[in-house]
Tab-separated table of C-alpha atoms in Angstrom:
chain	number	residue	atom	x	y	z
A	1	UNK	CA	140.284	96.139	143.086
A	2	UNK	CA	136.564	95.993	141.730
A	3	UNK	CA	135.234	93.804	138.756
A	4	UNK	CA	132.351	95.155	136.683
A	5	UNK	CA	130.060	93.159	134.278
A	6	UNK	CA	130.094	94.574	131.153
A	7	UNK	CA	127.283	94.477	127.957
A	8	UNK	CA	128.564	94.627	124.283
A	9	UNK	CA	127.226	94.270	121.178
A	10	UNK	CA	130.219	92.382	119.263
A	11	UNK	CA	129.019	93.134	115.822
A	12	UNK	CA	130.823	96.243	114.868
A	13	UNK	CA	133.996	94.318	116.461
A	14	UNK	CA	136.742	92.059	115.322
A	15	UNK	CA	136.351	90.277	119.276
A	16	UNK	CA	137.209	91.347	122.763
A	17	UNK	CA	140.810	90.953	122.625
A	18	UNK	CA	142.601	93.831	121.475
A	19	UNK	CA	144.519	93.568	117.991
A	20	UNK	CA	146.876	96.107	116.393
A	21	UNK	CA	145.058	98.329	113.199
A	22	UNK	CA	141.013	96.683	114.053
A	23	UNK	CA	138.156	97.528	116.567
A	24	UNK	CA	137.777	95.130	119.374
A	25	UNK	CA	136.065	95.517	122.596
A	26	UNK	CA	139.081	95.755	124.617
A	27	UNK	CA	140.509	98.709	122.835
A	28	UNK	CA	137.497	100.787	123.445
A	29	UNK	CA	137.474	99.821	127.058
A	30	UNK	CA	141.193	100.928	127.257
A	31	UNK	CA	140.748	103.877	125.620
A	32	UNK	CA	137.797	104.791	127.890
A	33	UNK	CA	140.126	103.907	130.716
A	34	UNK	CA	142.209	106.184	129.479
A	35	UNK	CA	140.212	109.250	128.984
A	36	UNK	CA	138.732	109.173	132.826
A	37	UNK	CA	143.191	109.399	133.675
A	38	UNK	CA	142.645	105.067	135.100
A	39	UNK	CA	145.150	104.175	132.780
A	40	UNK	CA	147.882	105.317	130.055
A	41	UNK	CA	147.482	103.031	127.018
A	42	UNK	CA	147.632	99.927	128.161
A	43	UNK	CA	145.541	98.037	131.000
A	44	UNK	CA	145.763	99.354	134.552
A	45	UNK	CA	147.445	97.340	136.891
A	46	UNK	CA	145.780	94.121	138.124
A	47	UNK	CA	143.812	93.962	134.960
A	48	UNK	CA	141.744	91.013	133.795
A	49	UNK	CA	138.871	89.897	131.683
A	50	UNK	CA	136.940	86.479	131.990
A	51	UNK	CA	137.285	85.789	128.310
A	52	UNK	CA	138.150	86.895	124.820
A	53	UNK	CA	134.571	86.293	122.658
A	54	UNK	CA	135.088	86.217	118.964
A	55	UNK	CA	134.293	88.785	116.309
A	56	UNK	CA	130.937	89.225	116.077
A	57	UNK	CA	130.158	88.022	118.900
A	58	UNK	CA	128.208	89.626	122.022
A	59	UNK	CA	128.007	89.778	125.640
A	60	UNK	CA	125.827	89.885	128.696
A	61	UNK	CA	127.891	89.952	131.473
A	62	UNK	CA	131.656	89.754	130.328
A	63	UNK	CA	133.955	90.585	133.402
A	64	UNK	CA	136.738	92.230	133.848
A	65	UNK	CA	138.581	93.533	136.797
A	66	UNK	CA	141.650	96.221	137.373
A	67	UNK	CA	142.666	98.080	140.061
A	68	UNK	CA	140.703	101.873	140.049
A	69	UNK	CA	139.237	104.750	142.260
A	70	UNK	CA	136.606	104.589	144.433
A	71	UNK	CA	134.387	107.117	141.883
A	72	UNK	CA	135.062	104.565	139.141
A	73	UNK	CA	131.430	103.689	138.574
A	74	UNK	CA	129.443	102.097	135.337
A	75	UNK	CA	128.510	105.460	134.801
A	76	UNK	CA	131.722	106.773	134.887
A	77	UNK	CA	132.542	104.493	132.603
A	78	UNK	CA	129.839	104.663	130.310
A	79	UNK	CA	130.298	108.303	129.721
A	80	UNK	CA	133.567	107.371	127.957
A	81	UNK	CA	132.361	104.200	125.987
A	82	UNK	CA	130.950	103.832	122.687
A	83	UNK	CA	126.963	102.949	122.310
A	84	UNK	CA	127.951	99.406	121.729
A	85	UNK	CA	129.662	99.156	124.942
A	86	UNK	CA	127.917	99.620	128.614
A	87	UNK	CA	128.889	98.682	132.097
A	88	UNK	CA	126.062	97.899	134.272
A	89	UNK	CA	126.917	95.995	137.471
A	90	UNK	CA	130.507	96.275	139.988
A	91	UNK	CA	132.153	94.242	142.575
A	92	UNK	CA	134.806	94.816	145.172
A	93	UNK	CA	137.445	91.849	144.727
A	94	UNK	CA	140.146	90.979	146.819
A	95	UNK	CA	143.526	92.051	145.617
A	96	UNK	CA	145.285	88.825	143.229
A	97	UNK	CA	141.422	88.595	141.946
A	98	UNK	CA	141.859	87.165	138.494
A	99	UNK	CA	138.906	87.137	135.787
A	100	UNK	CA	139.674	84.728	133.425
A	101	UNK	CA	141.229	82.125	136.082
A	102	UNK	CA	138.515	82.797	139.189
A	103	UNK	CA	136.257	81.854	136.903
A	104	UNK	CA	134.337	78.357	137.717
A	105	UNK	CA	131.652	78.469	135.403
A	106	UNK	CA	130.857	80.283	131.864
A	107	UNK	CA	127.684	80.574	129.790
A	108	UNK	CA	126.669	81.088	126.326
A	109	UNK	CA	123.465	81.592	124.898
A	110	UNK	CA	122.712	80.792	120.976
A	111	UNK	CA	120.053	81.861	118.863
A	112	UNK	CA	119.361	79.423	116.046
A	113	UNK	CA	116.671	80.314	113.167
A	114	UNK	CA	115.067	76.518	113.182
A	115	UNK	CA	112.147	76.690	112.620
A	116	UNK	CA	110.303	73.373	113.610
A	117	UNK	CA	109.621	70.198	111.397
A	118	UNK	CA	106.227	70.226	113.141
A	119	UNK	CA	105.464	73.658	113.012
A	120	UNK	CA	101.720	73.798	112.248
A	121	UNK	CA	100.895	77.393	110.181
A	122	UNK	CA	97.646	76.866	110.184
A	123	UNK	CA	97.455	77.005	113.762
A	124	UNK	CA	100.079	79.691	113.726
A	125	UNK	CA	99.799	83.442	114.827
A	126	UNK	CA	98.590	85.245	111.381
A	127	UNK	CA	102.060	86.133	109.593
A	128	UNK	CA	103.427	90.156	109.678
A	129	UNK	CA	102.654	91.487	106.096
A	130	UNK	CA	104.455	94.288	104.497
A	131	UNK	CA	102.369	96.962	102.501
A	132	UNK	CA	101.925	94.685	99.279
A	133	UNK	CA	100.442	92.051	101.419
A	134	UNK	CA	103.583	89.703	101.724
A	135	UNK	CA	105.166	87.794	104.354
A	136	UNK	CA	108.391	89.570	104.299
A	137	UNK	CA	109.753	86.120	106.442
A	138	UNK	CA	108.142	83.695	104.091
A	139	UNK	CA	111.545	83.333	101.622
A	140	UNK	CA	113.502	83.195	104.759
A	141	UNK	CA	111.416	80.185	106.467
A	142	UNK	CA	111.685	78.569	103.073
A	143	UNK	CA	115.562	78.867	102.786
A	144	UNK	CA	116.475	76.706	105.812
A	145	UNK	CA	115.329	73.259	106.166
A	146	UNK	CA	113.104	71.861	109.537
A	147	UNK	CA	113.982	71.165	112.695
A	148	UNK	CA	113.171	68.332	114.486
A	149	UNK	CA	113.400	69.361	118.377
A	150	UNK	CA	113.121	65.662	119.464
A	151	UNK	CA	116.752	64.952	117.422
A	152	UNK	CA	118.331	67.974	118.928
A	153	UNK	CA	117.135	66.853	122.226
A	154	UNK	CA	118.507	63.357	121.513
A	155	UNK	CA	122.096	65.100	119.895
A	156	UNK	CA	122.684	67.754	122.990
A	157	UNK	CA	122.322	64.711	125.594
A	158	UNK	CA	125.023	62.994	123.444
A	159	UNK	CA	127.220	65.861	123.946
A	160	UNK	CA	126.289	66.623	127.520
A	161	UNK	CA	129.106	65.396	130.291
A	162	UNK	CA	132.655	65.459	129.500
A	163	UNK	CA	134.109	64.788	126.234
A	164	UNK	CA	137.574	65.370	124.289
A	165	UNK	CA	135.702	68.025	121.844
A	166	UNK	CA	138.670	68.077	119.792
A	167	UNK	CA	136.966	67.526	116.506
A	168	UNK	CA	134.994	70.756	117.323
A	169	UNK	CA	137.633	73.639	117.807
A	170	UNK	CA	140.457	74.771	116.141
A	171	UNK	CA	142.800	74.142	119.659
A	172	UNK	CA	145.242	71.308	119.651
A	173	UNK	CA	144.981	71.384	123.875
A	174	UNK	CA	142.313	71.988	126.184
A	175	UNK	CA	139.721	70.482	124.303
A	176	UNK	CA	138.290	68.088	127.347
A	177	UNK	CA	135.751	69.954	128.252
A	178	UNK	CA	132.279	69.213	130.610
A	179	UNK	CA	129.320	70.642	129.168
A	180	UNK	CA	126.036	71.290	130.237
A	181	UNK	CA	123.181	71.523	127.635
A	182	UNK	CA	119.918	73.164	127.354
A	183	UNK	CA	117.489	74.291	124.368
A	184	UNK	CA	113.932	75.394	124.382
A	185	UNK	CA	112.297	76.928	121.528
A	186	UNK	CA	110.658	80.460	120.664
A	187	UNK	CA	108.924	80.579	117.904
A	188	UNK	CA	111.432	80.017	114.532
A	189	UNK	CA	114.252	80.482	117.092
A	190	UNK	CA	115.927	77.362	118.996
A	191	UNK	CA	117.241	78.896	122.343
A	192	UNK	CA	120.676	76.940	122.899
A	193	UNK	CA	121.934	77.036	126.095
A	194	UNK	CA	125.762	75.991	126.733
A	195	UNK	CA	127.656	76.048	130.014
A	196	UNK	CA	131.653	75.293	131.327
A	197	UNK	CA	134.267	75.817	133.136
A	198	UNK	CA	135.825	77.032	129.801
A	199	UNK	CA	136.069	76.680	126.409
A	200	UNK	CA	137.891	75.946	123.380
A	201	UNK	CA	138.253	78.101	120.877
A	202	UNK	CA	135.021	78.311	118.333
A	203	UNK	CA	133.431	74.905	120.304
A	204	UNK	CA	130.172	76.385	120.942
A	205	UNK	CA	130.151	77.382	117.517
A	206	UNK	CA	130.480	74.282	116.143
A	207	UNK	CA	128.826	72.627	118.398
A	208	UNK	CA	125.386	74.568	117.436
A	209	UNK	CA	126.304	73.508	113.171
A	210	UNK	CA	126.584	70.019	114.305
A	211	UNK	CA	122.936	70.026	116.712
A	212	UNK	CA	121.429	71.766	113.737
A	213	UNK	CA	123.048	69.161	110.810
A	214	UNK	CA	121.518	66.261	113.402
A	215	UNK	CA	117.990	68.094	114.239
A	216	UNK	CA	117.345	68.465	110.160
A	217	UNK	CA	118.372	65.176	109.609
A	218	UNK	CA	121.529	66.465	107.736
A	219	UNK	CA	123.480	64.045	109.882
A	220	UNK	CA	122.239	60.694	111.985
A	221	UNK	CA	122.537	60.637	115.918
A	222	UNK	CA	125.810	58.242	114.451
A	223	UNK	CA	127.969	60.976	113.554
A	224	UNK	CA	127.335	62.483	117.309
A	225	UNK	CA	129.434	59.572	118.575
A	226	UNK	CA	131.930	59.901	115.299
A	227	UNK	CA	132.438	63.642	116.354
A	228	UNK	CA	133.541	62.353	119.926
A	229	UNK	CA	135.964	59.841	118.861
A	230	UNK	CA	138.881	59.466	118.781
A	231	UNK	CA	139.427	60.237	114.930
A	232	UNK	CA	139.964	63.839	113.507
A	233	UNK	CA	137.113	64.972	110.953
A	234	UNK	CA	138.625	66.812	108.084
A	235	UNK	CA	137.142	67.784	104.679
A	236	UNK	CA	133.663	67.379	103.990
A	237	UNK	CA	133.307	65.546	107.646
A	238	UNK	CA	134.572	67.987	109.636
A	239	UNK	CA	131.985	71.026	111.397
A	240	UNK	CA	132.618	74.416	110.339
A	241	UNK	CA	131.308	77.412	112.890
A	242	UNK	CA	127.733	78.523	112.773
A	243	UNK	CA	127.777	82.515	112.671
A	244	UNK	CA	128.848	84.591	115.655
A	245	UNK	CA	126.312	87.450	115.734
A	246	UNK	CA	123.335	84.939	117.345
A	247	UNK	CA	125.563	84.011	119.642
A	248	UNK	CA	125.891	85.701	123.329
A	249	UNK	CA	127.977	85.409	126.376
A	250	UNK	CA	125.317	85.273	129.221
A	251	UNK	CA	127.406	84.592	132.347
A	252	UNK	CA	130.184	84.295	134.358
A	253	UNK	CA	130.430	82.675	138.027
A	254	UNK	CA	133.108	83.707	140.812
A	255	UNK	CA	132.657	82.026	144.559
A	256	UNK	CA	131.868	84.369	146.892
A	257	UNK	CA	131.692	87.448	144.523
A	258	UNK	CA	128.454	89.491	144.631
A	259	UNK	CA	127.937	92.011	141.502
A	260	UNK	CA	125.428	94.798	142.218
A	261	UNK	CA	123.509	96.327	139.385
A	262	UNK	CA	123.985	100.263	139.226
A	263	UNK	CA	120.147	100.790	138.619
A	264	UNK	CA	121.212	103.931	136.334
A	265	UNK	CA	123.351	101.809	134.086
A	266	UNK	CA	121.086	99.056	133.538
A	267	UNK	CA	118.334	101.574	132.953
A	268	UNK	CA	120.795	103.185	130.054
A	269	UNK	CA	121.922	99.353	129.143
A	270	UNK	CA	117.881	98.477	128.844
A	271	UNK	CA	117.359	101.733	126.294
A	272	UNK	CA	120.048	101.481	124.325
A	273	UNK	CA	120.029	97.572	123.645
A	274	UNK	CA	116.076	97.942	123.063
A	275	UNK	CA	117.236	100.546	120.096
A	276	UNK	CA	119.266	98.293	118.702
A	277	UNK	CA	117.235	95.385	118.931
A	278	UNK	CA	114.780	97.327	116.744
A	279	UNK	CA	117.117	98.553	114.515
A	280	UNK	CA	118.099	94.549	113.448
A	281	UNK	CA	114.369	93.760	113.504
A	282	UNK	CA	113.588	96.796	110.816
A	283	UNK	CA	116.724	95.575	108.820
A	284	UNK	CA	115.978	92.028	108.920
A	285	UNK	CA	112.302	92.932	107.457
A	286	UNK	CA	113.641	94.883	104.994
A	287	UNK	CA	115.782	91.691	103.816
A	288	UNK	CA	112.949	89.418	104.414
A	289	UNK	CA	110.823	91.598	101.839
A	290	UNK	CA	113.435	91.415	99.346
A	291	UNK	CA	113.807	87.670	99.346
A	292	UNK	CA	110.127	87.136	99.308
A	293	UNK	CA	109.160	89.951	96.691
A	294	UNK	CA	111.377	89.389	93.902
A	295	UNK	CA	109.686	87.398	90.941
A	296	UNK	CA	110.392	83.733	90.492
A	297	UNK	CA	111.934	83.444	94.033
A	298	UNK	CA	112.705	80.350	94.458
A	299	UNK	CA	111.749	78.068	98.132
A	300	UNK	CA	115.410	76.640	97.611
A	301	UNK	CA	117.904	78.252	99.591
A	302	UNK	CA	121.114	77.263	101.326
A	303	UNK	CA	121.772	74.893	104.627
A	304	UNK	CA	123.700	77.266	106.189
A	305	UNK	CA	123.006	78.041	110.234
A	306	UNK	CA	124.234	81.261	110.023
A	307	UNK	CA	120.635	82.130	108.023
């Protein structure tokens, strides 16, 4: 059997799991599976991935493992997958290897526009100005309130340890988790680091709109300890999922299971995640010009983290 780390860009999916009649990660990977004669339709035998990511969501180093020829390579694989998709590193696992359930840790990466409550612009790099001398980001700093990094701080070491996170997931089970926490900031961007054995369904998620709501001031340090009780949140208390497309799987630990990186594939992986990367910075320009060009735009906008 061999396991190979695979890279994805989640947006143009509806998740990793395959559904009937939508796009999802899985599919594609099937169908590549297919064309190279590995499988018939469905999985190949010992098949396994190390989790199913949400639409819209991306990944680093998702895993999954079947059972395939020796010339089944990243390459070999990535001459049968969509842009979106690449392979990039392989291991050779022991037959009864198991993905999802081998798994002993898993970690996500989150990146939150915040920019910081003391966030000095005079001091500041000289702002990127489109060809009628605006700020194309100026409307969007405006639209989202500060954050304060020393709250955040204070809210993630609340959350840190194990906890019944059932207030923050849609899953009635399987909501004790132990969580390690990490953030550092670049820039307007609040790097949030989250780490498990596993997760509930859309806690990460909601864990981020609930550091943010804290960090702004939205919400005391309080309702930290209220969203670990014992009590469900509903209504206007309860946390809602910040957006999936900031949100990236970054790893996933096996014992005793070395990946090597195909220098070829993370070569291609490198190029054509660079393209894209530019691609969302052009398009996120473009919006930033509209919002800060059109007369009478207003500094109000919406507390929303998926902005």
């Amino acid at each position: 059997m061999r396991a190979f780390h695979i890279a994805y860009d989640g947006r143009p999916y509806r998740g990793f799991q395959r559904q009937p009649d939508v796009p999802t990660v899985e599919d594609a990977l099937v169908d590549a599976l297919a064309d190279l004669g590995i499988a018939d339709g469905d999985p190949p035998p010992g098949y396994s991935a190390a989790g199913r990511t949400d639409a819209g969501v991306s990944a680093l180093a998702q895993t999954v493992a079947f059972e395939c020829p020796d010339w089944c390579s990243p390459g070999a694989l990535n001459g049968e997958l969509p842009p979106a998709i690449r392979a990039w590193a392989t291991a050779d696992v022991p037959q009864g290897f198991h993905a999802t359930h081998d798994a002993t840790r898993r970690e996500y990466t989150y990146h939150l526009y915040a920019p910081a409550a003391d966030r000095d612009d005079g001091e500041a790099d000289p702002p990127a100005v489109d060809v009628a001398g605006r700020d194309p980001f100026r409307a969007v700093r405006a639209s989202v309130p500060p954050v304060d990094d020393d709250r955040v701080r204070a809210a993630l070491d609340r959350l840190a340890g194990e906890h019944d996170f059932h207030n923050l997931s849609r899953d009635d089970q399987g909501t004790v988790r132990d969580l390690s926490l990490d953030a550092h900031r670049d820039g307007d961007v609040l790097v949030l680091g989250v780490a498990a054995g596993g997760f509930a369904r859309e806690l990460v998620r909601r864990l981020v709109t609930l550091v943010r709501a804290v960090g702004t001031g939205k919400r005391g340090l309080d309702f930290v300890d209220r969203v670990l009780g014992g009590d469900p949140l509903d209504g206007k208390a309860g946390i809602g999922p910040a957006a999936p497309e900031p949100l990236v799987l970054t790893a996933v630990d096996y014992p005793a299971v070395s990946f090597d990186a195909d220098p070829d594939a993370v070569a291609a992986v490198r190029s054509a995640f660079a393209r894209r990367a530019r691609g969302a910075l052009g398009v996120a320009r473009a919006a930033g010009t509209i919002a800060s060009g059109v007369d009478g735009a207003s500094p109000d906008g919406v507390d929303d983290a998926s902005q």
